GROMACS .gro file of C-alpha atoms in nm:
model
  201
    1UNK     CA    1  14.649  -4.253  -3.248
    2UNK     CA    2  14.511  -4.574  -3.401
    3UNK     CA    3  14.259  -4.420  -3.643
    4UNK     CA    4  14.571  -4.245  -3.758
    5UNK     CA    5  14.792  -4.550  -3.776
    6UNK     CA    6  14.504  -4.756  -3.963
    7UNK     CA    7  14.501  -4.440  -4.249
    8UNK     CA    8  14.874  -4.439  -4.229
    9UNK     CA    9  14.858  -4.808  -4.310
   10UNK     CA   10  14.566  -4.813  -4.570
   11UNK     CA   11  14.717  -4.512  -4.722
   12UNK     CA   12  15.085  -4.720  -4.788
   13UNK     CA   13  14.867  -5.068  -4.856
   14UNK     CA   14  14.680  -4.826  -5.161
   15UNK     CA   15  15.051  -4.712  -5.241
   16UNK     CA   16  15.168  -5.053  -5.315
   17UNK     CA   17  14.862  -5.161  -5.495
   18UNK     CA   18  14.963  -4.853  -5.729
   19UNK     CA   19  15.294  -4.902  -5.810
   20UNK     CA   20  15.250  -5.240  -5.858
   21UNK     CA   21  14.969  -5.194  -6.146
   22UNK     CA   22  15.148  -4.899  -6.289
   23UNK     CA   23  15.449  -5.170  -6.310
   24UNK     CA   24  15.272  -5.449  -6.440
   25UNK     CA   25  15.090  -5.226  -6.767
   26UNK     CA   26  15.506  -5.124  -6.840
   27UNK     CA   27  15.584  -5.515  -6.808
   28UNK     CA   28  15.302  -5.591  -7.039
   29UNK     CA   29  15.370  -5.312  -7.270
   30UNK     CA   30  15.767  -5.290  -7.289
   31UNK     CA   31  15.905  -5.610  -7.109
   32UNK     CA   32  16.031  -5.686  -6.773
   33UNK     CA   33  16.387  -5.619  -6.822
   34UNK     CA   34  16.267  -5.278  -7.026
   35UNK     CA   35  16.075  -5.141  -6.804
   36UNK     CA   36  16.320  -4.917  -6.513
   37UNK     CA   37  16.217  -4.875  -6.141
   38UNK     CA   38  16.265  -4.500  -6.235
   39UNK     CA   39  16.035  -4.492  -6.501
   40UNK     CA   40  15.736  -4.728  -6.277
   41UNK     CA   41  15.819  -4.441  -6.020
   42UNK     CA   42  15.795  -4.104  -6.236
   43UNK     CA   43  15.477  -4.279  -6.346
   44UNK     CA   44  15.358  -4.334  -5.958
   45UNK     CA   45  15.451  -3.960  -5.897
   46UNK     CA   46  15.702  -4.127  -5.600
   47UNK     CA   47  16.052  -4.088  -5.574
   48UNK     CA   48  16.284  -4.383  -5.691
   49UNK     CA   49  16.432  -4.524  -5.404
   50UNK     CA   50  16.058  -4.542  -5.218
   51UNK     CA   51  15.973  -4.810  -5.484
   52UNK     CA   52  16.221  -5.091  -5.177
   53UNK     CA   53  16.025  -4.953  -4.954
   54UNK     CA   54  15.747  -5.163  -5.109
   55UNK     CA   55  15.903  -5.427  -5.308
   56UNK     CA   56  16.284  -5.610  -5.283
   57UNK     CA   57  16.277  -5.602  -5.672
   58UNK     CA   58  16.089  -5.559  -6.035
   59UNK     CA   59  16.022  -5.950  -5.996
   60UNK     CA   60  15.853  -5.925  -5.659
   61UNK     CA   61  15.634  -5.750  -5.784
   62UNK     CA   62  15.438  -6.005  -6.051
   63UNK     CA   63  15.468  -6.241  -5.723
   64UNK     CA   64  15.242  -5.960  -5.563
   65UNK     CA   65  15.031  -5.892  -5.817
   66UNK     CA   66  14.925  -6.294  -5.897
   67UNK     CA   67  14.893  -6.346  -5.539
   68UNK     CA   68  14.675  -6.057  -5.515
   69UNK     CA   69  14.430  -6.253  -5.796
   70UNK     CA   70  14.435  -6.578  -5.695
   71UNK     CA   71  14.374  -6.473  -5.293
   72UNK     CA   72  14.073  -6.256  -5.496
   73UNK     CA   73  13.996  -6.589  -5.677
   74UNK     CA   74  14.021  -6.779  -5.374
   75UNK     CA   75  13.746  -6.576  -5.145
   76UNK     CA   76  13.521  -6.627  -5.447
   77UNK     CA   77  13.547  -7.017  -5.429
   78UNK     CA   78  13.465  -7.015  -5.020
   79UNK     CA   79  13.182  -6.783  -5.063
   80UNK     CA   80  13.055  -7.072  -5.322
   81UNK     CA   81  13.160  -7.357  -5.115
   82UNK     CA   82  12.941  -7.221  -4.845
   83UNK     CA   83  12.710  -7.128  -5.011
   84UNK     CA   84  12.268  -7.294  -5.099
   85UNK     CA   85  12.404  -7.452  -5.441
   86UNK     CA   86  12.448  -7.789  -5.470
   87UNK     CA   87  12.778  -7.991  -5.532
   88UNK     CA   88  12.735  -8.031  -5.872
   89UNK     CA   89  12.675  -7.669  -5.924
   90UNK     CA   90  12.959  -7.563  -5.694
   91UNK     CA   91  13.214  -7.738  -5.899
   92UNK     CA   92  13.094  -7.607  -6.156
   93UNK     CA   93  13.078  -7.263  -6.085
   94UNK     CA   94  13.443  -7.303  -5.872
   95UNK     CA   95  13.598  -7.431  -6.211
   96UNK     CA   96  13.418  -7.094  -6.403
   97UNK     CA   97  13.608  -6.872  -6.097
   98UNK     CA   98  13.955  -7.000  -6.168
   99UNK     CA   99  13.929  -7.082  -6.523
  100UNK     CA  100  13.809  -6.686  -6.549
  101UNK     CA  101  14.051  -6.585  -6.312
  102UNK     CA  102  14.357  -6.773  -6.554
  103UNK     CA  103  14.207  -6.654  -6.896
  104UNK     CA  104  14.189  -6.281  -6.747
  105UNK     CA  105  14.502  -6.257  -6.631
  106UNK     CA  106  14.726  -6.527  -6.887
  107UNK     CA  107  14.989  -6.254  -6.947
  108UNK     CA  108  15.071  -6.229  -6.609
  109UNK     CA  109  15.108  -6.564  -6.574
  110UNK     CA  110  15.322  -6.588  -6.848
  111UNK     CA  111  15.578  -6.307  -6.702
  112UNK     CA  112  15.540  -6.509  -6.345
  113UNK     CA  113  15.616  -6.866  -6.493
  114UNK     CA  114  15.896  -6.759  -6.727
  115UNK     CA  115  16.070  -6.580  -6.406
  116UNK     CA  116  16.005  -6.850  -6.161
  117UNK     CA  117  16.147  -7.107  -6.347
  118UNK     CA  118  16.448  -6.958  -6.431
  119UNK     CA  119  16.726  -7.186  -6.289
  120UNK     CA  120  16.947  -6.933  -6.148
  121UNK     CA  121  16.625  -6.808  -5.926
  122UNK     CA  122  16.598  -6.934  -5.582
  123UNK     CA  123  16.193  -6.928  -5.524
  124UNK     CA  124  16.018  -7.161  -5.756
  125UNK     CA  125  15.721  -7.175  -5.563
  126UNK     CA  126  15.339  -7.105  -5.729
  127UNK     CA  127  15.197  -6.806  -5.463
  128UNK     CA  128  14.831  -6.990  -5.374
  129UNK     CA  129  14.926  -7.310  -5.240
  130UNK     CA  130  14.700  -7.583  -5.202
  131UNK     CA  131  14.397  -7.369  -5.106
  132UNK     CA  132  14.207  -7.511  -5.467
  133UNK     CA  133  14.250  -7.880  -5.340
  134UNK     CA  134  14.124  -7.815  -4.968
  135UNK     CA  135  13.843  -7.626  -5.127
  136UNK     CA  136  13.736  -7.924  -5.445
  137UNK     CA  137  13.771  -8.166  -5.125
  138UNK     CA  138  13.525  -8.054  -4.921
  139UNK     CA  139  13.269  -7.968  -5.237
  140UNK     CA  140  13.323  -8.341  -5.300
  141UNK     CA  141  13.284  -8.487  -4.984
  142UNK     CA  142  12.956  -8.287  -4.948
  143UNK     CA  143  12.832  -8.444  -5.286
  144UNK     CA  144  12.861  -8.747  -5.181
  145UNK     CA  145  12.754  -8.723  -4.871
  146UNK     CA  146  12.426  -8.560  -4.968
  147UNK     CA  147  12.410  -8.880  -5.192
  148UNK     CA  148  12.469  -8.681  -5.478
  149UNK     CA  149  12.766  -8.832  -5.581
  150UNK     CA  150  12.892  -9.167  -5.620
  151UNK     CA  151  12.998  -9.326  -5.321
  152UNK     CA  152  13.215  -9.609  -5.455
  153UNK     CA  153  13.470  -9.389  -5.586
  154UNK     CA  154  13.718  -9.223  -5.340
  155UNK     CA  155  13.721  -8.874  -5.288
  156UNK     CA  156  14.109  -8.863  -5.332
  157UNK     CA  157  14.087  -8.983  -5.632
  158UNK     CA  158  13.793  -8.757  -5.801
  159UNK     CA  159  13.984  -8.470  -5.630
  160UNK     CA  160  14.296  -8.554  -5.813
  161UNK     CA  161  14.110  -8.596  -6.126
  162UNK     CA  162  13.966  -8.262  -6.109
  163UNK     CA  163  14.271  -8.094  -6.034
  164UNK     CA  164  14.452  -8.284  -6.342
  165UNK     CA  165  14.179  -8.094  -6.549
  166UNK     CA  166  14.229  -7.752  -6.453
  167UNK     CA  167  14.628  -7.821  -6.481
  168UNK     CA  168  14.554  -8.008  -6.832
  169UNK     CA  169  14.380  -7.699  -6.958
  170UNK     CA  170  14.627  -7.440  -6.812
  171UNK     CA  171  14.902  -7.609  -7.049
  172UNK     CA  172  14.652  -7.726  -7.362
  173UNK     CA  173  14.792  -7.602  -7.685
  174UNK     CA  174  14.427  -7.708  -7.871
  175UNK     CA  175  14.242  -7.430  -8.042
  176UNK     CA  176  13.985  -7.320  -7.757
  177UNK     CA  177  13.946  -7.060  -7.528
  178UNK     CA  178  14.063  -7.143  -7.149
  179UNK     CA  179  13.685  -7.162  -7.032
  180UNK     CA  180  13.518  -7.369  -7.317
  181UNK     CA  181  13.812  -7.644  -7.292
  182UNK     CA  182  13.775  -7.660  -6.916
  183UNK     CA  183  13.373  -7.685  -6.967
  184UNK     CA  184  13.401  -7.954  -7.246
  185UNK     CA  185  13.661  -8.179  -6.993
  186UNK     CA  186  13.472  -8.103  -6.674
  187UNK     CA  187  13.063  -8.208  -6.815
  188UNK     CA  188  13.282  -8.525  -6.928
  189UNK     CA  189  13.419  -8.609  -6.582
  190UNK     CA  190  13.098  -8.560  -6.411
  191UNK     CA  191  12.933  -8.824  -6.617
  192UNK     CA  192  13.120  -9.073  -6.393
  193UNK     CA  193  13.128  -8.896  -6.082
  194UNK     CA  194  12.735  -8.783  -6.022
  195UNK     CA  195  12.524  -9.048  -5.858
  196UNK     CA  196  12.258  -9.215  -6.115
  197UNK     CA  197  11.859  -9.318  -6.018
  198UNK     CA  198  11.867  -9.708  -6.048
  199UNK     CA  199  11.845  -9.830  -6.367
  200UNK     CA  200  11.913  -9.535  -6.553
  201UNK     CA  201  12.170  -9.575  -6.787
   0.00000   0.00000   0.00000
């Protein structure tokens, strides 16, 4: 009986997952408002009123999808908090994750902001929370604790400094792509923030 509920249950999980990337490539390719819950259905080989069995509306499901990513996005950043690497490297490579996670999946983004910020919606709130902060914090406090980063500075503020970069790039209008900009602005802020050998300049 529960080997048959966990099928039943991976087989409507795999369901979901397929209507909602069937939707999305008819968002991307006709529009939102274009695209009918009939036609994502006919596509998904489902009837039309199973697609609210799955999802309350066409919106929901870019709310799905993005979480989907950034939870993705998110596992990769603990497995690199955790793991040999050292701080510098970590932020590093944690700024690479989301930066490639935001480059690969802009248009998305783009659907999800310009719904979420409609006025007349009720939920305005971004899906990942403040996983990316809890994350940088303890990369941070483990560089300077290992000595590797300067002590004099508080970790609050470094934290909120590397945050402000990855929401200045998300919004930058200058002619580079999403990963070089972050790169440039990130080897710039760890110039202050890594620990220097006395008297090197």
């Amino acid at each position: 009986m529960m080997q048959e509920m966990g099928r039943r249950e991976r087989k409507k999980i795999q369901t979901k997952k397929t209507i909602a990337e069937i939707a999305l490539k008819l968002f991307f390719s006709k529009g939102l408002n274009e695209t009918t819950i009939a036609e994502i259905m006919e596509k998904a080989a489902l009837g039309t009123g199973t697609f609210y069995n799955y999802f309350e509306s066409k919106e929901t499901i870019l709310k799905y999808c993005l979480a989907e990513r950034i939870e993705n996005a998110k596992q990769t950043c603990e497995d690199i908090k955790t793991s040999t690497l050292n701080a510098t490297l970590k932020l590093s490579q944690m700024l690479q994750a989301v930066g490639k996670t935001h480059e690969e999946n802009q248009l998305l983004i783009s659907l999800y902001m310009k719904f979420y910020h409609n006025p007349d919606k009720g939920d305005k709130k971004a899906p990942h929370g403040e996983w990316f902060k809890e994350i940088l914090s303890a990369i941070i406090i483990e560089g300077q604790v290992k000595n590797e980063f300067r002590k004099d500075i508080p970790p609050e503020i470094i934290i909120e400094m590397f945050s402000g970069i990855l929401q200045s790039t998300m919004s930058s209008k200058l002619e580079f792509s999403f990963i070089a900009n972050i790169n440039y602005k990130h080897s710039l802020l760890l110039e202050g923030v890594i620990k220097r050998n006395d008297g090197e300049v």
